[in-house]
Amino acid sequence: TKIPSADLIALSYLVPSLGLLLSELPASHGESLVTSAENVNFHANRLRFLLRMLICSISSSEHPVMIFFDDAQWADNDFINDFVLDSTHLGCSTIGIGLERHILYVACYRVDSGNSDDSISIEAMFNQINHVAMTKIQVEDLTERHVDEIISESLSLPHRLTKPLSSVVHTKTAGNPLFTKSFLDSMIDDGKIRYSVEEKRWTWDIVVIGDVSIGDDVAKLFVRKLQRLPSEVQEALKVLSCFGQAIPKYAILNQNTANGLDLAITYGLLENDDELYKFAHSTIETAA
């Protein structure tokens, strides 16, 4: 279906990334692209109106609508004004329906920094919708027990067999759901977790999996985690970082430093090695 160039321009205004795919837009009715662009507000308002009418036509008290926004950390005020405020504040007054009573917005976002500034800015944008109730749900990281439940159910094995593997996976991923899934997928793709026809179950070498290096994304997660650790652990990691990425355990003579480093191992910041204190990733060493 051929879309009029004016509508394509309006779409590119509402969805900027679309312009990367539409580098050359044909002129319509003999108008140049510049001339058509002068009417972009008119066409953008038309698209907003059609969006409202679409939502109104499919929502009712018997059949409410939920609109889910994923990765809302990338949203800006234009997004809120164009899509959220426009469809809730104006409602469906043209056809006598109060839309705000029949629609649920769900915005999923992540906080990438070590503080809550990102969360505050996102909440401030959605707080502009002051005539509807807003509820915040904080989704915490997975505990080791949660990871074990996932692995046990996925591999159809009892917990007594999966618990050692779950402990390693939780340490490697810090309980982040996305990293946990990605790590398990990579272990299966690499054949480190594989199905044994002879044993008729999934098998793995816990030592091999324990030696797998964590990725950069997980390392950044650990860096943010480092900033929230007890002061004695942070001080111990500072000492270790002065010696490079690793140092023999016998070289640490101060017991407080050794205790701090032992605790850092339980947090997944150091490799669990019998002879060395070793950073799990160079990014963590740099941060320390």
PDB file of C-alpha atoms in Angstrom:
ATOM      1  CA  THR A   1       0.000   0.000   0.000  1.00  0.00           C
ATOM      2  CA  LYS A   2       1.372   3.366  -1.015  1.00  0.00           C
ATOM      3  CA  ILE A   3       1.436   5.879   1.832  1.00  0.00           C
ATOM      4  CA  PRO A   4       1.132   9.587   0.934  1.00  0.00           C
ATOM      5  CA  SER A   5       4.397  11.456   1.418  1.00  0.00           C
ATOM      6  CA  ALA A   6       2.757  13.953   3.776  1.00  0.00           C
ATOM      7  CA  ASP A   7       1.735  11.112   6.104  1.00  0.00           C
ATOM      8  CA  LEU A   8       5.241   9.665   5.914  1.00  0.00           C
ATOM      9  CA  ILE A   9       6.639  13.024   6.966  1.00  0.00           C
ATOM     10  CA  ALA A  10       4.203  13.154   9.873  1.00  0.00           C
ATOM     11  CA  LEU A  11       5.155   9.631  10.901  1.00  0.00           C
ATOM     12  CA  SER A  12       8.841  10.570  10.749  1.00  0.00           C
ATOM     13  CA  TYR A  13       8.093  13.498  13.037  1.00  0.00           C
ATOM     14  CA  LEU A  14       6.380  11.274  15.603  1.00  0.00           C
ATOM     15  CA  VAL A  15       8.895   8.414  15.199  1.00  0.00           C
ATOM     16  CA  PRO A  16      12.293  10.037  14.446  1.00  0.00           C
ATOM     17  CA  SER A  17      14.044   6.721  13.792  1.00  0.00           C
ATOM     18  CA  LEU A  18      11.668   6.155  10.886  1.00  0.00           C
ATOM     19  CA  GLY A  19      13.425   8.954   9.025  1.00  0.00           C
ATOM     20  CA  LEU A  20      16.543   6.785   8.841  1.00  0.00           C
ATOM     21  CA  LEU A  21      14.593   4.305   6.722  1.00  0.00           C
ATOM     22  CA  LEU A  22      12.934   6.986   4.609  1.00  0.00           C
ATOM     23  CA  SER A  23      15.881   9.054   3.474  1.00  0.00           C
ATOM     24  CA  GLU A  24      14.120  10.005   0.236  1.00  0.00           C
ATOM     25  CA  LEU A  25      10.432  10.820   0.397  1.00  0.00           C
ATOM     26  CA  PRO A  26       8.532  11.425  -2.852  1.00  0.00           C
ATOM     27  CA  ALA A  27       6.662  14.734  -3.140  1.00  0.00           C
ATOM     28  CA  SER A  28       2.890  14.506  -3.412  1.00  0.00           C
ATOM     29  CA  HIS A  29       0.687  16.527  -5.770  1.00  0.00           C
ATOM     30  CA  GLY A  30       3.684  18.363  -7.161  1.00  0.00           C
ATOM     31  CA  GLU A  31       4.685  19.764  -3.755  1.00  0.00           C
ATOM     32  CA  SER A  32       8.289  19.735  -2.681  1.00  0.00           C
ATOM     33  CA  LEU A  33       9.373  17.993   0.499  1.00  0.00           C
ATOM     34  CA  VAL A  34       9.999  21.368   2.130  1.00  0.00           C
ATOM     35  CA  THR A  35       6.533  22.609   1.244  1.00  0.00           C
ATOM     36  CA  SER A  36       4.933  19.437   2.592  1.00  0.00           C
ATOM     37  CA  ALA A  37       6.991  19.687   5.767  1.00  0.00           C
ATOM     38  CA  GLU A  38       5.416  23.054   6.516  1.00  0.00           C
ATOM     39  CA  ASN A  39       2.128  21.208   7.137  1.00  0.00           C
ATOM     40  CA  VAL A  40       3.682  18.577   9.400  1.00  0.00           C
ATOM     41  CA  ASN A  41       1.794  19.810  12.487  1.00  0.00           C
ATOM     42  CA  PHE A  42      -1.505  19.459  10.671  1.00  0.00           C
ATOM     43  CA  HIS A  43      -0.763  15.875   9.626  1.00  0.00           C
ATOM     44  CA  ALA A  44       0.719  15.010  13.029  1.00  0.00           C
ATOM     45  CA  ASN A  45      -2.454  16.246  14.740  1.00  0.00           C
ATOM     46  CA  ARG A  46      -4.454  14.172  12.286  1.00  0.00           C
ATOM     47  CA  LEU A  47      -2.504  11.068  13.238  1.00  0.00           C
ATOM     48  CA  ARG A  48      -2.989  11.797  16.943  1.00  0.00           C
ATOM     49  CA  PHE A  49      -6.712  12.159  16.375  1.00  0.00           C
ATOM     50  CA  LEU A  50      -6.855   8.846  14.511  1.00  0.00           C
ATOM     51  CA  LEU A  51      -4.901   7.197  17.323  1.00  0.00           C
ATOM     52  CA  ARG A  52      -7.450   8.456  19.879  1.00  0.00           C
ATOM     53  CA  MET A  53     -10.334   7.255  17.743  1.00  0.00           C
ATOM     54  CA  LEU A  54      -8.731   3.832  17.394  1.00  0.00           C
ATOM     55  CA  ILE A  55      -8.317   3.453  21.162  1.00  0.00           C
ATOM     56  CA  CYS A  56     -11.835   4.735  21.775  1.00  0.00           C
ATOM     57  CA  SER A  57     -13.335   2.317  19.287  1.00  0.00           C
ATOM     58  CA  ILE A  58     -11.785  -0.764  20.860  1.00  0.00           C
ATOM     59  CA  SER A  59     -12.115   0.151  24.563  1.00  0.00           C
ATOM     60  CA  SER A  60     -15.092   0.071  26.874  1.00  0.00           C
ATOM     61  CA  SER A  61     -15.987  -0.711  30.476  1.00  0.00           C
ATOM     62  CA  GLU A  62     -16.654  -4.327  29.430  1.00  0.00           C
ATOM     63  CA  HIS A  63     -13.464  -4.545  27.365  1.00  0.00           C
ATOM     64  CA  PRO A  64     -10.777  -2.251  28.829  1.00  0.00           C
ATOM     65  CA  VAL A  65      -7.499  -1.764  26.960  1.00  0.00           C
ATOM     66  CA  MET A  66      -3.964  -2.063  28.275  1.00  0.00           C
ATOM     67  CA  ILE A  67      -1.136  -0.294  26.416  1.00  0.00           C
ATOM     68  CA  PHE A  68       2.336  -1.534  27.312  1.00  0.00           C
ATOM     69  CA  PHE A  69       5.418   0.652  26.838  1.00  0.00           C
ATOM     70  CA  ASP A  70       8.644  -1.340  26.965  1.00  0.00           C
ATOM     71  CA  ASP A  71      12.057   0.308  27.526  1.00  0.00           C
ATOM     72  CA  ALA A  72      10.367   3.491  28.760  1.00  0.00           C
ATOM     73  CA  GLN A  73      13.769   4.779  29.926  1.00  0.00           C
ATOM     74  CA  TRP A  74      14.211   5.980  26.330  1.00  0.00           C
ATOM     75  CA  ALA A  75      11.014   8.047  26.462  1.00  0.00           C
ATOM     76  CA  ASP A  76      11.054  11.835  26.444  1.00  0.00           C
ATOM     77  CA  ASN A  77       8.503  14.568  27.050  1.00  0.00           C
ATOM     78  CA  ASP A  78       7.485  14.581  23.374  1.00  0.00           C
ATOM     79  CA  PHE A  79       6.488  10.949  23.752  1.00  0.00           C
ATOM     80  CA  ILE A  80       4.408  11.722  26.821  1.00  0.00           C
ATOM     81  CA  ASN A  81       2.717  14.676  25.143  1.00  0.00           C
ATOM     82  CA  ASP A  82       2.104  12.940  21.798  1.00  0.00           C
ATOM     83  CA  PHE A  83       0.888   9.562  22.998  1.00  0.00           C
ATOM     84  CA  VAL A  84       0.041   9.467  26.681  1.00  0.00           C
ATOM     85  CA  LEU A  85      -1.301  12.880  27.645  1.00  0.00           C
ATOM     86  CA  ASP A  86      -3.001  13.300  24.291  1.00  0.00           C
ATOM     87  CA  SER A  87      -5.009  10.096  24.577  1.00  0.00           C
ATOM     88  CA  THR A  88      -5.850  10.323  28.283  1.00  0.00           C
ATOM     89  CA  HIS A  89      -6.391  14.015  28.954  1.00  0.00           C
ATOM     90  CA  LEU A  90      -8.579  14.633  25.900  1.00  0.00           C
ATOM     91  CA  GLY A  91     -10.313  11.290  26.222  1.00  0.00           C
ATOM     92  CA  CYS A  92     -13.047  10.408  23.747  1.00  0.00           C
ATOM     93  CA  SER A  93     -15.221  13.443  24.312  1.00  0.00           C
ATOM     94  CA  THR A  94     -16.148  13.559  20.627  1.00  0.00           C
ATOM     95  CA  ILE A  95     -18.137  10.364  21.048  1.00  0.00           C
ATOM     96  CA  GLY A  96     -19.087  10.840  24.697  1.00  0.00           C
ATOM     97  CA  ILE A  97     -16.756   8.282  26.281  1.00  0.00           C
ATOM     98  CA  GLY A  98     -14.317   8.958  29.135  1.00  0.00           C
ATOM     99  CA  LEU A  99     -11.300   7.028  27.905  1.00  0.00           C
ATOM    100  CA  GLU A 100      -9.326   7.358  31.110  1.00  0.00           C
ATOM    101  CA  ARG A 101     -11.745   4.976  32.855  1.00  0.00           C
ATOM    102  CA  HIS A 102     -11.140   2.169  30.344  1.00  0.00           C
ATOM    103  CA  ILE A 103      -7.403   2.203  29.695  1.00  0.00           C
ATOM    104  CA  LEU A 104      -4.378   0.978  31.629  1.00  0.00           C
ATOM    105  CA  TYR A 105      -0.890   2.181  30.778  1.00  0.00           C
ATOM    106  CA  VAL A 106       2.028  -0.029  31.825  1.00  0.00           C
ATOM    107  CA  ALA A 107       5.530   1.392  31.419  1.00  0.00           C
ATOM    108  CA  CYS A 108       8.507  -0.893  31.959  1.00  0.00           C
ATOM    109  CA  TYR A 109      11.884   0.759  32.446  1.00  0.00           C
ATOM    110  CA  ARG A 110      15.251   0.016  33.938  1.00  0.00           C
ATOM    111  CA  VAL A 111      17.527   2.232  36.016  1.00  0.00           C
ATOM    112  CA  ASP A 112      21.081   2.078  34.665  1.00  0.00           C
ATOM    113  CA  SER A 113      22.828   4.385  37.093  1.00  0.00           C
ATOM    114  CA  GLY A 114      23.848   3.786  40.679  1.00  0.00           C
ATOM    115  CA  ASN A 115      21.347   6.358  41.948  1.00  0.00           C
ATOM    116  CA  SER A 116      17.651   6.940  41.390  1.00  0.00           C
ATOM    117  CA  ASP A 117      17.908   9.987  39.076  1.00  0.00           C
ATOM    118  CA  ASP A 118      16.770   7.988  36.046  1.00  0.00           C
ATOM    119  CA  SER A 119      13.774   6.673  37.955  1.00  0.00           C
ATOM    120  CA  ILE A 120      12.860  10.168  39.169  1.00  0.00           C
ATOM    121  CA  SER A 121      12.945  11.666  35.653  1.00  0.00           C
ATOM    122  CA  ILE A 122      10.735   8.934  34.215  1.00  0.00           C
ATOM    123  CA  GLU A 123       8.244   9.199  37.069  1.00  0.00           C
ATOM    124  CA  ALA A 124       8.174  12.991  36.670  1.00  0.00           C
ATOM    125  CA  MET A 125       7.089  12.601  33.042  1.00  0.00           C
ATOM    126  CA  PHE A 126       4.288  10.204  33.881  1.00  0.00           C
ATOM    127  CA  ASN A 127       3.232  12.348  36.850  1.00  0.00           C
ATOM    128  CA  GLN A 128       2.045  14.883  34.271  1.00  0.00           C
ATOM    129  CA  ILE A 129      -0.996  12.616  33.936  1.00  0.00           C
ATOM    130  CA  ASN A 130      -2.352  13.976  37.201  1.00  0.00           C
ATOM    131  CA  HIS A 131      -5.958  12.862  36.742  1.00  0.00           C
ATOM    132  CA  VAL A 132      -5.243   9.129  36.800  1.00  0.00           C
ATOM    133  CA  ALA A 133      -3.802   6.914  39.533  1.00  0.00           C
ATOM    134  CA  MET A 134      -0.220   5.713  39.146  1.00  0.00           C
ATOM    135  CA  THR A 135       1.304   2.731  40.926  1.00  0.00           C
ATOM    136  CA  LYS A 136       5.025   1.949  40.998  1.00  0.00           C
ATOM    137  CA  ILE A 137       6.157  -1.660  41.235  1.00  0.00           C
ATOM    138  CA  GLN A 138       9.830  -2.251  42.011  1.00  0.00           C
ATOM    139  CA  VAL A 139      11.052  -5.501  40.432  1.00  0.00           C
ATOM    140  CA  GLU A 140      14.025  -6.817  42.398  1.00  0.00           C
ATOM    141  CA  ASP A 141      16.827  -9.067  41.144  1.00  0.00           C
ATOM    142  CA  LEU A 142      16.423 -12.827  41.318  1.00  0.00           C
ATOM    143  CA  THR A 143      17.654 -14.547  44.446  1.00  0.00           C
ATOM    144  CA  GLU A 144      19.694 -17.740  44.241  1.00  0.00           C
ATOM    145  CA  ARG A 145      16.553 -19.684  45.152  1.00  0.00           C
ATOM    146  CA  HIS A 146      14.658 -18.095  42.250  1.00  0.00           C
ATOM    147  CA  VAL A 147      17.473 -18.952  39.835  1.00  0.00           C
ATOM    148  CA  ASP A 148      17.451 -22.531  41.100  1.00  0.00           C
ATOM    149  CA  GLU A 149      13.693 -22.778  40.550  1.00  0.00           C
ATOM    150  CA  ILE A 150      14.109 -21.567  36.960  1.00  0.00           C
ATOM    151  CA  ILE A 151      16.927 -23.993  36.190  1.00  0.00           C
ATOM    152  CA  SER A 152      15.280 -26.916  37.959  1.00  0.00           C
ATOM    153  CA  GLU A 153      12.024 -26.430  36.068  1.00  0.00           C
ATOM    154  CA  SER A 154      13.695 -25.719  32.707  1.00  0.00           C
ATOM    155  CA  LEU A 155      15.962 -28.775  32.852  1.00  0.00           C
ATOM    156  CA  SER A 156      13.365 -31.008  34.562  1.00  0.00           C
ATOM    157  CA  LEU A 157      15.805 -31.920  37.305  1.00  0.00           C
ATOM    158  CA  PRO A 158      15.469 -32.004  41.118  1.00  0.00           C
ATOM    159  CA  HIS A 159      16.902 -29.130  43.146  1.00  0.00           C
ATOM    160  CA  ARG A 160      19.569 -31.330  44.701  1.00  0.00           C
ATOM    161  CA  LEU A 161      21.168 -31.630  41.230  1.00  0.00           C
ATOM    162  CA  THR A 162      20.684 -28.062  40.018  1.00  0.00           C
ATOM    163  CA  LYS A 163      21.616 -26.162  43.185  1.00  0.00           C
ATOM    164  CA  PRO A 164      25.425 -26.088  42.537  1.00  0.00           C
ATOM    165  CA  LEU A 165      24.808 -24.868  38.975  1.00  0.00           C
ATOM    166  CA  SER A 166      22.304 -22.275  40.186  1.00  0.00           C
ATOM    167  CA  SER A 167      24.822 -20.927  42.674  1.00  0.00           C
ATOM    168  CA  VAL A 168      27.406 -20.376  39.927  1.00  0.00           C
ATOM    169  CA  VAL A 169      24.871 -18.809  37.550  1.00  0.00           C
ATOM    170  CA  HIS A 170      23.595 -16.443  40.255  1.00  0.00           C
ATOM    171  CA  THR A 171      27.141 -15.388  41.088  1.00  0.00           C
ATOM    172  CA  LYS A 172      27.961 -14.765  37.425  1.00  0.00           C
ATOM    173  CA  THR A 173      24.820 -12.735  36.679  1.00  0.00           C
ATOM    174  CA  ALA A 174      24.116 -10.999  40.016  1.00  0.00           C
ATOM    175  CA  GLY A 175      20.539 -12.243  39.743  1.00  0.00           C
ATOM    176  CA  ASN A 176      19.669 -10.004  36.804  1.00  0.00           C
ATOM    177  CA  PRO A 177      16.847 -11.816  34.925  1.00  0.00           C
ATOM    178  CA  LEU A 178      18.059 -10.798  31.451  1.00  0.00           C
ATOM    179  CA  PHE A 179      21.671 -11.734  32.154  1.00  0.00           C
ATOM    180  CA  THR A 180      20.594 -15.008  33.766  1.00  0.00           C
ATOM    181  CA  LYS A 181      18.660 -16.047  30.667  1.00  0.00           C
ATOM    182  CA  SER A 182      21.443 -14.893  28.313  1.00  0.00           C
ATOM    183  CA  PHE A 183      24.083 -16.734  30.331  1.00  0.00           C
ATOM    184  CA  LEU A 184      22.111 -19.982  30.364  1.00  0.00           C
ATOM    185  CA  ASP A 185      21.398 -19.688  26.625  1.00  0.00           C
ATOM    186  CA  SER A 186      25.091 -19.169  25.889  1.00  0.00           C
ATOM    187  CA  MET A 187      26.057 -22.172  28.035  1.00  0.00           C
ATOM    188  CA  ILE A 188      23.663 -24.363  26.052  1.00  0.00           C
ATOM    189  CA  ASP A 189      24.796 -22.928  22.711  1.00  0.00           C
ATOM    190  CA  ASP A 190      28.444 -23.559  23.631  1.00  0.00           C
ATOM    191  CA  GLY A 191      27.673 -27.114  24.726  1.00  0.00           C
ATOM    192  CA  LYS A 192      28.678 -26.482  28.333  1.00  0.00           C
ATOM    193  CA  ILE A 193      25.159 -27.494  29.345  1.00  0.00           C
ATOM    194  CA  ARG A 194      24.081 -30.355  27.121  1.00  0.00           C
ATOM    195  CA  TYR A 195      21.622 -33.225  27.030  1.00  0.00           C
ATOM    196  CA  SER A 196      23.154 -36.644  27.606  1.00  0.00           C
ATOM    197  CA  VAL A 197      21.414 -39.474  25.772  1.00  0.00           C
ATOM    198  CA  GLU A 198      23.199 -42.019  27.943  1.00  0.00           C
ATOM    199  CA  GLU A 199      22.110 -40.444  31.231  1.00  0.00           C
ATOM    200  CA  LYS A 200      18.794 -39.236  29.771  1.00  0.00           C
ATOM    201  CA  ARG A 201      19.112 -35.810  31.403  1.00  0.00           C
ATOM    202  CA  TRP A 202      20.899 -32.482  31.100  1.00  0.00           C
ATOM    203  CA  THR A 203      24.534 -32.529  32.254  1.00  0.00           C
ATOM    204  CA  TRP A 204      27.336 -29.992  32.758  1.00  0.00           C
ATOM    205  CA  ASP A 205      30.813 -29.549  34.171  1.00  0.00           C
ATOM    206  CA  ILE A 206      30.491 -27.121  37.062  1.00  0.00           C
ATOM    207  CA  VAL A 207      34.234 -26.308  36.977  1.00  0.00           C
ATOM    208  CA  VAL A 208      34.121 -25.359  33.278  1.00  0.00           C
ATOM    209  CA  ILE A 209      31.078 -23.117  33.792  1.00  0.00           C
ATOM    210  CA  GLY A 210      32.707 -21.532  36.824  1.00  0.00           C
ATOM    211  CA  ASP A 211      35.715 -20.552  34.695  1.00  0.00           C
ATOM    212  CA  VAL A 212      33.583 -18.706  32.107  1.00  0.00           C
ATOM    213  CA  SER A 213      34.322 -14.962  32.093  1.00  0.00           C
ATOM    214  CA  ILE A 214      31.408 -12.589  32.534  1.00  0.00           C
ATOM    215  CA  GLY A 215      30.517 -10.119  29.791  1.00  0.00           C
ATOM    216  CA  ASP A 216      30.910  -6.339  29.798  1.00  0.00           C
ATOM    217  CA  ASP A 217      27.223  -5.702  30.487  1.00  0.00           C
ATOM    218  CA  VAL A 218      27.301  -7.877  33.584  1.00  0.00           C
ATOM    219  CA  ALA A 219      30.549  -6.219  34.671  1.00  0.00           C
ATOM    220  CA  LYS A 220      28.875  -2.790  34.556  1.00  0.00           C
ATOM    221  CA  LEU A 221      26.092  -4.195  36.710  1.00  0.00           C
ATOM    222  CA  PHE A 222      28.658  -5.339  39.255  1.00  0.00           C
ATOM    223  CA  VAL A 223      30.287  -1.899  39.234  1.00  0.00           C
ATOM    224  CA  ARG A 224      26.991  -0.335  40.317  1.00  0.00           C
ATOM    225  CA  LYS A 225      26.661  -3.092  42.898  1.00  0.00           C
ATOM    226  CA  LEU A 226      30.154  -2.306  44.193  1.00  0.00           C
ATOM    227  CA  GLN A 227      29.086   1.240  45.047  1.00  0.00           C
ATOM    228  CA  ARG A 228      26.440  -0.094  47.419  1.00  0.00           C
ATOM    229  CA  LEU A 229      28.696  -2.572  49.267  1.00  0.00           C
ATOM    230  CA  PRO A 230      29.802  -2.151  52.901  1.00  0.00           C
ATOM    231  CA  SER A 231      32.753   0.213  53.329  1.00  0.00           C
ATOM    232  CA  GLU A 232      35.100  -2.558  54.514  1.00  0.00           C
ATOM    233  CA  VAL A 233      34.537  -4.483  51.274  1.00  0.00           C
ATOM    234  CA  GLN A 234      35.121  -1.382  49.163  1.00  0.00           C
ATOM    235  CA  GLU A 235      38.349  -0.616  51.030  1.00  0.00           C
ATOM    236  CA  ALA A 236      39.569  -4.197  50.570  1.00  0.00           C
ATOM    237  CA  LEU A 237      38.882  -4.008  46.818  1.00  0.00           C
ATOM    238  CA  LYS A 238      40.788  -0.709  46.628  1.00  0.00           C
ATOM    239  CA  VAL A 239      43.798  -2.436  48.172  1.00  0.00           C
ATOM    240  CA  LEU A 240      43.538  -5.357  45.763  1.00  0.00           C
ATOM    241  CA  SER A 241      43.250  -3.040  42.732  1.00  0.00           C
ATOM    242  CA  CYS A 242      46.656  -1.530  43.600  1.00  0.00           C
ATOM    243  CA  PHE A 243      48.268  -4.899  42.876  1.00  0.00           C
ATOM    244  CA  GLY A 244      46.557  -5.465  39.525  1.00  0.00           C
ATOM    245  CA  GLN A 245      43.867  -7.944  38.572  1.00  0.00           C
ATOM    246  CA  ALA A 246      45.065 -10.729  40.897  1.00  0.00           C
ATOM    247  CA  ILE A 247      47.280 -11.402  43.901  1.00  0.00           C
ATOM    248  CA  PRO A 248      48.124 -14.605  45.815  1.00  0.00           C
ATOM    249  CA  LYS A 249      46.037 -14.981  48.949  1.00  0.00           C
ATOM    250  CA  TYR A 250      49.108 -15.490  51.122  1.00  0.00           C
ATOM    251  CA  ALA A 251      50.289 -11.963  50.205  1.00  0.00           C
ATOM    252  CA  ILE A 252      47.360 -10.372  52.059  1.00  0.00           C
ATOM    253  CA  LEU A 253      48.574 -10.159  55.658  1.00  0.00           C
ATOM    254  CA  ASN A 254      45.940  -7.791  57.033  1.00  0.00           C
ATOM    255  CA  GLN A 255      43.047  -9.883  58.329  1.00  0.00           C
ATOM    256  CA  ASN A 256      40.458  -7.129  57.833  1.00  0.00           C
ATOM    257  CA  THR A 257      41.452  -6.825  54.175  1.00  0.00           C
ATOM    258  CA  ALA A 258      41.310 -10.603  53.746  1.00  0.00           C
ATOM    259  CA  ASN A 259      37.852 -10.727  55.329  1.00  0.00           C
ATOM    260  CA  GLY A 260      36.659  -7.960  53.021  1.00  0.00           C
ATOM    261  CA  LEU A 261      37.976  -9.794  49.960  1.00  0.00           C
ATOM    262  CA  ASP A 262      36.381 -13.060  51.092  1.00  0.00           C
ATOM    263  CA  LEU A 263      33.076 -11.228  51.371  1.00  0.00           C
ATOM    264  CA  ALA A 264      33.608  -9.746  47.887  1.00  0.00           C
ATOM    265  CA  ILE A 265      33.808 -13.293  46.527  1.00  0.00           C
ATOM    266  CA  THR A 266      30.316 -14.007  47.837  1.00  0.00           C
ATOM    267  CA  TYR A 267      29.067 -10.898  45.995  1.00  0.00           C
ATOM    268  CA  GLY A 268      30.555 -12.223  42.737  1.00  0.00           C
ATOM    269  CA  LEU A 269      33.077  -9.399  42.376  1.00  0.00           C
ATOM    270  CA  LEU A 270      36.070 -11.740  42.711  1.00  0.00           C
ATOM    271  CA  GLU A 271      36.647 -15.178  41.231  1.00  0.00           C
ATOM    272  CA  ASN A 272      36.285 -18.070  43.643  1.00  0.00           C
ATOM    273  CA  ASP A 273      39.885 -19.293  43.450  1.00  0.00           C
ATOM    274  CA  ASP A 274      41.701 -21.337  46.089  1.00  0.00           C
ATOM    275  CA  GLU A 275      45.044 -19.581  45.594  1.00  0.00           C
ATOM    276  CA  LEU A 276      44.288 -16.105  44.200  1.00  0.00           C
ATOM    277  CA  TYR A 277      42.190 -13.057  44.898  1.00  0.00           C
ATOM    278  CA  LYS A 278      41.217 -12.200  41.320  1.00  0.00           C
ATOM    279  CA  PHE A 279      38.787  -9.632  39.936  1.00  0.00           C
ATOM    280  CA  ALA A 280      35.948 -11.186  37.968  1.00  0.00           C
ATOM    281  CA  HIS A 281      36.335  -8.517  35.255  1.00  0.00           C
ATOM    282  CA  SER A 282      38.765  -5.705  34.405  1.00  0.00           C
ATOM    283  CA  THR A 283      35.892  -3.199  34.608  1.00  0.00           C
ATOM    284  CA  ILE A 284      35.420  -4.031  38.289  1.00  0.00           C
ATOM    285  CA  GLU A 285      39.160  -3.616  38.884  1.00  0.00           C
ATOM    286  CA  THR A 286      39.082  -0.182  37.255  1.00  0.00           C
ATOM    287  CA  ALA A 287      36.077   0.887  39.308  1.00  0.00           C
ATOM    288  CA  ALA A 288      37.719  -0.275  42.521  1.00  0.00           C
TER     289      ALA A 288
END
